[in-house]
Every structure is written in C-alpha cells, then in structure tokens.
Amino acid sequence: MPAVTRREYTGPADLRAMQALAQRIWSPSSSVHVGDLAWQRFQHVGREAEWPTALWEAGSEVVAWGWVSLPGELALLVDPARPELASEVLGWFEDTAAAAELTVTVLDAEKHVVAALERSGYALQESSVFQPYMSRLLEDLPEPVVPGGFTVRPVGADDLARRVAVHRAVWHPSRVTEASYRNVMTAWPYRGRLDWVVEAPDGRFAAQCLIWLDEHNAVGELEPVGTLPEFRRSGLARAVCLAALHAARDAGAREAVVYPVIGHPKSPAALPLYRDLGFRPYARTLTFTRTHRRIPPSSGSASPEGAHRRT
C-alpha cells in the first residue's frame, strides 16, 4: 500500500482531486456530492485565505481531505478504507484553526469519522439547525406546472445578470456575484441545461434550481434552490425543481439528492417542499465541538455566510 503524504490545496485542479475521492467512495450513505464541492468552492470569490485546505494522497490518489472555515469549522472526507486518516485530519485542523472552540459537522453514517472525533475528545451537540440528507429515485416524475404568464426553462447564454439577481434576492445578504457565478458555470460538473429558472411575466427570474450531475454514479444534487419572497406559495419552487429533475433524468441520472437546512430562518419551507417532491431522508448531520487546546497566533476571519452550506 503506498505511503500517505499530505499537501496544501493549490487551486481548482486540487478541487477536482477532492471531487474524485467523493465520486469514488459514493454510496447511499455518502456525505459529499461532487456538485456540492464545486458550488461551495466557487460560489464566492476572494475567500481562499479563509479556507485552509489540505489533501492526503496515497500515490496519485486522494484518500482524505480537510477544508477549514476560519476561525474554527471543519469539513472533511476520509476514505472508509483508510479510517486512521480521520485522526490525522483532526490533528491538522487543530494546528490550523484559530477559534477557542472547534466545530466539525459530519454525517451520522460516517462511523469511522465519528469514532475519531470521540477519541479526540469532541462532544456531540444537540442543535435545532441540522441537515437531513434526502434522496429520490427519478421514476414517475410529475410534469412541472406554472401559473399563466410564467415560463420554466434552462438558463441561457445572456441570463447571467438575472440568474445572479434571483439568487442574491433569495439568499440576501449573499456574496454571490456575477464574477463568482461565472466561476461556478465553468466548474466541473456544471451543465447549463441543468440550471433551471422560472421567468415571471415582468421578465424577472422568480425561482431557481441548479442540479449537479455525478455521471459516474448517476446521481444529481439540487443546490441551490429558491424562490423570490413575493412569489412563494405559488408552486414555482415545485415546478422549477421538477423541470430540473426531468432534465437530470434525461442526462442520465437515476437518483437525486438534496440537503435542506432545517431550522434555518431562510429556508422554513424546504423540508415540506422536498417531501412533496417525493424525497425521503436517509441520513442527517451531526455537529461535534471541542475546546481548542492550542490556538495559533493568526486568528483569521469568519464568514457571515459560513464555509460549506447553502448560500
């Protein structure tokens, strides 16, 4: 078995290597979809200094990675075949973070990571904010229906400004810009025909749904989804999601997943929407915390939107 070495993240090629690990170990209990990584890394610009990231490699293959959101939150992925690396990622996190309390969020199905957290002195926290991981087979999809005067369609070549405007309004305040969304659109595995909107009679985009397709595993992920406040409760979110799900199925997806945040003030209707669309939970996030025993001298900066979720 090749020796494992660690190195720092250097750019988009390394994100592709991180995605390769997520794709290789994907299962019904997986915690990371390749599209989620692309969205979270590229939805904003100018944040690399806030996001120390490291990769562990065996030969030319990434077998674990850690992604810190300064000052003290960690996302990680560890190949279940190399469970000992979870402790190494946590040790690197402690050397890197700059907060009095360290926070790690994992999926309850990641037993090898949960065990490493417990060995390292992390305690499970009860929280009203969590993410159920939900899935749906792409069979028997209803047809999308929108009110008269509205149109559901994929994003076109000249739609960038309106596409960004609907996102920023839904997730206000948001750091997504036209420049950052261009980065999203050039990232693997983005496909324009899987980026759907509802256009209102006045020309505004009223709702949005982007699906990311992992072609190898035939799994699409919805991220992000949203509707302008003045158009909510009119069926637009359901329609735009169904249109995107049909497009994903036509592109080869057999299943779709979504990770709504429960207890978040910006998404109170998320769980009812996805249940109505036929999604069912298969796992949920767990948050572990621990006092930081050795805080580095540089404190870094925290992001108001968070590092890895939902804006």
Coordinates of C-alpha atoms in Angstrom, one line a residue:
M1 CA 0.0 0.0 0.0
P2 CA 1.5 3.4 -1.0
A3 CA 2.7 5.7 1.8
V4 CA 0.3 8.6 2.6
T5 CA 1.6 12.2 2.2
R6 CA -0.1 15.5 3.0
R7 CA 0.0 18.7 1.0
E8 CA -1.8 22.0 0.9
Y9 CA -4.5 22.9 -1.6
T10 CA -3.2 24.8 -4.6
G11 CA -6.2 25.5 -6.8
P12 CA -9.0 24.1 -9.0
A13 CA -7.1 21.0 -10.1
D14 CA -6.9 20.0 -6.4
L15 CA -10.7 20.5 -6.0
R16 CA -11.1 18.1 -8.9
A17 CA -9.0 15.6 -7.0
M18 CA -11.2 16.1 -3.9
Q19 CA -14.2 15.5 -6.1
A20 CA -12.6 12.3 -7.4
L21 CA -12.5 11.0 -3.8
A22 CA -16.1 11.9 -3.3
Q23 CA -17.1 10.2 -6.5
R24 CA -15.0 7.1 -5.9
I25 CA -16.5 6.4 -2.4
W26 CA -20.1 7.5 -3.2
S27 CA -22.7 5.3 -1.6
P28 CA -26.3 5.7 -0.4
S29 CA -24.8 7.0 2.9
S30 CA -22.3 9.3 1.4
S31 CA -21.8 12.8 2.8
V32 CA -20.3 14.7 -0.1
H33 CA -21.6 15.1 -3.7
V34 CA -19.2 16.3 -6.4
G35 CA -21.5 19.2 -7.3
D36 CA -21.7 20.4 -3.7
L37 CA -18.0 20.8 -3.6
A38 CA -18.0 22.8 -6.8
W39 CA -20.8 25.1 -5.6
Q40 CA -19.3 25.7 -2.2
R41 CA -15.8 26.4 -3.5
F42 CA -16.8 28.7 -6.4
Q43 CA -20.0 30.5 -5.4
H44 CA -17.9 33.3 -3.9
V45 CA -14.6 35.0 -4.9
G46 CA -11.7 36.1 -2.7
R47 CA -12.1 33.6 0.1
E48 CA -9.2 31.3 -0.3
A49 CA -7.4 32.9 2.8
E50 CA -10.5 32.0 4.9
W51 CA -10.4 28.3 3.7
P52 CA -7.2 26.4 4.6
T53 CA -7.5 23.1 2.8
A54 CA -5.2 20.0 2.8
L55 CA -5.2 16.8 0.8
W56 CA -3.8 13.4 1.9
E57 CA -2.6 11.3 -1.0
A58 CA -1.6 7.7 -1.5
G59 CA 0.4 7.6 -4.7
S60 CA -1.5 9.8 -7.1
E61 CA -4.9 9.2 -5.4
V62 CA -6.5 11.5 -2.8
V63 CA -7.7 9.4 0.2
A64 CA -8.7 12.2 2.6
W65 CA -9.1 15.9 2.7
G66 CA -9.9 18.6 5.2
W67 CA -11.4 22.1 4.5
V68 CA -11.3 24.6 7.3
S69 CA -13.6 27.7 7.5
L70 CA -11.7 30.0 9.7
P71 CA -11.7 30.6 12.5
G72 CA -12.7 27.1 13.6
E73 CA -15.0 24.9 11.5
L74 CA -14.0 21.8 9.6
A75 CA -15.5 19.8 6.7
L76 CA -13.7 16.6 5.9
L77 CA -13.9 13.5 3.8
V78 CA -12.0 10.3 4.6
D79 CA -12.0 7.1 2.6
P80 CA -13.6 4.4 4.8
A81 CA -10.8 2.1 3.7
R82 CA -8.3 4.4 5.4
P83 CA -10.1 5.2 8.7
E84 CA -6.8 6.1 10.5
L85 CA -6.6 9.2 8.4
A86 CA -9.6 10.8 10.2
S87 CA -7.4 11.4 13.3
E88 CA -4.7 12.9 11.1
V89 CA -7.1 15.3 9.5
L90 CA -8.4 16.3 13.0
G91 CA -4.8 16.9 14.2
W92 CA -4.1 19.1 11.2
F93 CA -7.4 21.0 11.9
E94 CA -6.2 21.7 15.5
D95 CA -2.9 23.1 14.2
T96 CA -4.7 25.3 11.6
A97 CA -7.8 26.6 13.4
A98 CA -7.9 29.9 15.3
A99 CA -11.0 29.7 17.4
A100 CA -11.5 28.9 21.1
E101 CA -14.0 26.2 20.2
L102 CA -13.5 23.7 17.3
T103 CA -16.6 22.6 15.3
V104 CA -16.9 19.6 13.0
T105 CA -20.0 18.6 11.2
V106 CA -20.3 15.0 9.8
L107 CA -22.9 12.6 8.6
D108 CA -24.2 10.1 11.1
A109 CA -23.4 7.4 8.6
E110 CA -19.6 8.3 8.7
K111 CA -18.9 5.9 11.6
H112 CA -15.2 6.0 11.1
V113 CA -15.1 9.8 11.4
V114 CA -17.5 9.8 14.3
A115 CA -15.2 7.3 16.1
A116 CA -12.2 9.5 15.5
L117 CA -14.0 12.6 16.8
E118 CA -14.9 10.8 20.0
R119 CA -11.4 9.6 20.5
S120 CA -10.1 13.1 20.1
G121 CA -12.4 14.5 22.8
Y122 CA -15.2 16.0 20.7
A123 CA -18.7 16.0 22.1
L124 CA -21.9 15.7 20.2
Q125 CA -24.1 18.8 20.3
E126 CA -27.8 19.0 20.2
S127 CA -28.9 21.7 17.8
S128 CA -32.2 22.9 16.3
V129 CA -30.3 23.5 13.0
F130 CA -29.3 20.4 11.1
Q131 CA -29.4 18.9 7.6
P132 CA -31.4 15.8 6.7
Y133 CA -29.8 14.1 3.6
M134 CA -32.7 13.2 1.3
S135 CA -33.0 11.2 -1.9
R136 CA -35.4 10.3 -4.6
L137 CA -35.3 7.9 -7.5
L138 CA -36.1 9.6 -10.7
E139 CA -39.1 7.5 -11.6
D140 CA -42.7 8.6 -12.1
L141 CA -41.8 12.3 -12.1
P142 CA -44.9 14.6 -12.4
E143 CA -44.8 17.3 -15.1
P144 CA -43.9 20.8 -14.0
V145 CA -46.9 23.2 -13.9
V146 CA -46.5 27.0 -13.7
P147 CA -49.2 29.8 -13.5
G148 CA -50.2 31.6 -16.7
G149 CA -47.7 34.0 -17.9
F150 CA -44.7 32.2 -16.2
T151 CA -42.2 30.1 -18.1
V152 CA -39.9 27.4 -16.8
R153 CA -36.7 27.0 -18.8
P154 CA -32.9 26.4 -18.5
V155 CA -30.6 29.3 -18.2
G156 CA -29.5 30.9 -21.5
A157 CA -26.2 32.5 -22.6
D158 CA -27.5 36.0 -21.8
D159 CA -29.1 35.3 -18.5
L160 CA -26.2 35.7 -16.1
A161 CA -27.3 39.0 -14.5
R162 CA -30.9 37.8 -13.9
R163 CA -29.6 34.4 -12.7
V164 CA -27.4 36.1 -10.1
A165 CA -30.1 38.6 -9.1
V166 CA -32.6 35.9 -8.2
H167 CA -30.0 34.1 -6.1
R168 CA -29.0 37.2 -4.2
A169 CA -32.6 38.2 -3.5
V170 CA -33.5 34.7 -2.3
W171 CA -30.4 34.4 0.0
H172 CA -30.0 38.1 1.0
P173 CA -27.4 39.0 2.1
S174 CA -25.3 37.0 -0.3
R175 CA -21.8 37.2 -1.5
V176 CA -22.6 35.6 -4.9
T177 CA -21.7 37.9 -7.7
E178 CA -21.7 37.7 -11.5
A179 CA -17.9 37.1 -11.4
S180 CA -18.3 34.2 -8.9
Y181 CA -21.3 32.7 -10.8
R182 CA -19.1 32.7 -13.9
N183 CA -16.7 30.6 -12.0
V184 CA -19.5 28.3 -11.0
M185 CA -20.5 27.9 -14.6
T186 CA -17.0 27.0 -15.7
A187 CA -16.5 24.5 -12.9
W188 CA -16.9 20.7 -13.4
P189 CA -19.5 19.2 -13.4
Y190 CA -21.8 22.3 -14.1
R191 CA -24.1 21.9 -17.1
G192 CA -26.2 24.9 -18.3
R193 CA -29.0 22.6 -19.3
L194 CA -29.3 21.5 -15.7
D195 CA -29.6 25.1 -14.4
W196 CA -33.3 26.0 -14.4
V197 CA -35.3 29.1 -13.6
V198 CA -38.9 30.3 -13.7
E199 CA -39.3 33.6 -15.6
A200 CA -42.1 35.9 -14.4
P201 CA -44.3 37.9 -16.8
D202 CA -42.3 41.0 -16.0
G203 CA -39.0 39.3 -17.1
R204 CA -37.6 38.7 -13.7
F205 CA -36.4 35.2 -12.7
A206 CA -38.8 34.3 -9.9
A207 CA -37.4 30.8 -8.9
Q208 CA -34.2 28.8 -9.4
C209 CA -33.0 25.2 -9.2
L210 CA -29.5 24.1 -10.2
I211 CA -28.8 20.3 -10.4
W212 CA -25.3 18.9 -10.4
L213 CA -24.8 15.5 -12.1
D214 CA -22.4 12.9 -11.0
E215 CA -22.5 11.0 -14.3
H216 CA -20.4 8.1 -13.0
N217 CA -22.8 7.3 -10.1
A218 CA -25.9 8.6 -12.0
V219 CA -26.8 10.9 -9.0
G220 CA -27.9 14.5 -9.3
E221 CA -27.8 17.0 -6.5
L222 CA -30.1 20.0 -6.1
E223 CA -28.1 23.0 -5.0
P224 CA -29.1 25.8 -4.7
V225 CA -33.0 26.1 -4.9
G226 CA -35.0 29.2 -4.1
T227 CA -38.0 31.4 -4.8
L228 CA -38.3 35.2 -4.6
P229 CA -40.3 36.1 -1.4
E230 CA -43.2 37.7 -3.4
F231 CA -43.7 34.6 -5.5
R232 CA -43.6 32.0 -2.7
R233 CA -46.6 29.6 -2.1
S234 CA -47.5 29.7 -5.8
G235 CA -45.9 26.4 -6.8
L236 CA -42.9 27.8 -8.6
A237 CA -40.3 26.0 -6.5
R238 CA -42.0 22.7 -7.1
A239 CA -42.2 23.4 -10.9
V240 CA -38.6 24.5 -11.3
C241 CA -37.3 21.5 -9.3
L242 CA -39.4 19.1 -11.3
A243 CA -38.2 20.6 -14.6
A244 CA -34.6 20.3 -13.4
L245 CA -35.2 16.7 -12.2
H246 CA -36.6 15.8 -15.7
A247 CA -33.5 17.3 -17.3
A248 CA -31.2 15.4 -15.0
R249 CA -33.0 12.1 -15.7
D250 CA -32.7 12.8 -19.4
A251 CA -29.0 13.4 -18.9
G252 CA -28.6 10.0 -17.3
A253 CA -29.4 10.4 -13.6
R254 CA -31.3 7.7 -11.9
E255 CA -31.5 9.3 -8.4
A256 CA -31.4 12.8 -7.0
V257 CA -30.3 14.0 -3.5
V258 CA -30.8 17.3 -1.6
Y259 CA -29.5 18.6 1.7
P260 CA -32.0 21.1 3.1
V261 CA -31.1 23.0 6.3
I262 CA -33.7 22.5 9.0
G263 CA -34.1 25.3 11.5
H264 CA -32.6 28.0 9.2
P265 CA -34.6 31.2 9.0
K266 CA -34.1 31.4 5.3
S267 CA -35.5 28.0 4.4
P268 CA -38.5 27.2 6.6
A269 CA -40.4 25.6 3.7
A270 CA -37.5 23.5 2.4
L271 CA -38.5 20.2 4.1
P272 CA -42.2 20.3 3.1
L273 CA -41.2 21.1 -0.5
Y274 CA -38.8 18.2 -0.8
R275 CA -41.2 15.8 0.9
D276 CA -43.9 16.9 -1.5
L277 CA -41.5 16.2 -4.4
G278 CA -41.0 12.6 -3.1
F279 CA -37.6 13.0 -1.3
R280 CA -37.1 10.9 1.8
P281 CA -34.4 11.2 4.5
Y282 CA -31.6 8.7 4.5
A283 CA -29.2 10.3 7.0
R284 CA -28.6 13.5 8.9
T285 CA -25.7 15.7 10.0
L286 CA -24.2 15.6 13.5
T287 CA -22.2 18.5 15.0
F288 CA -19.3 17.9 17.3
T289 CA -17.4 20.5 19.3
R290 CA -14.3 20.6 21.5
T291 CA -12.3 23.3 23.3
H292 CA -9.2 24.3 21.2
R293 CA -6.1 23.4 23.2
R294 CA -3.6 25.3 21.1
I295 CA -4.7 28.4 19.2
P296 CA -2.3 29.6 16.5
P297 CA -1.2 33.3 16.7
S298 CA -3.1 34.3 13.5
S299 CA -6.9 34.4 14.1
G300 CA -8.1 34.5 10.5
S301 CA -11.6 35.8 9.8
A302 CA -15.1 34.3 10.0
S303 CA -17.6 34.4 7.1
P304 CA -21.1 35.6 7.8
E305 CA -22.4 33.1 5.3
G306 CA -20.4 30.1 6.5
A307 CA -18.0 28.0 4.5
H308 CA -19.8 25.0 3.3
R309 CA -23.5 25.5 3.2
R310 CA -26.5 26.9 1.4
T311 CA -25.9 30.4 0.0

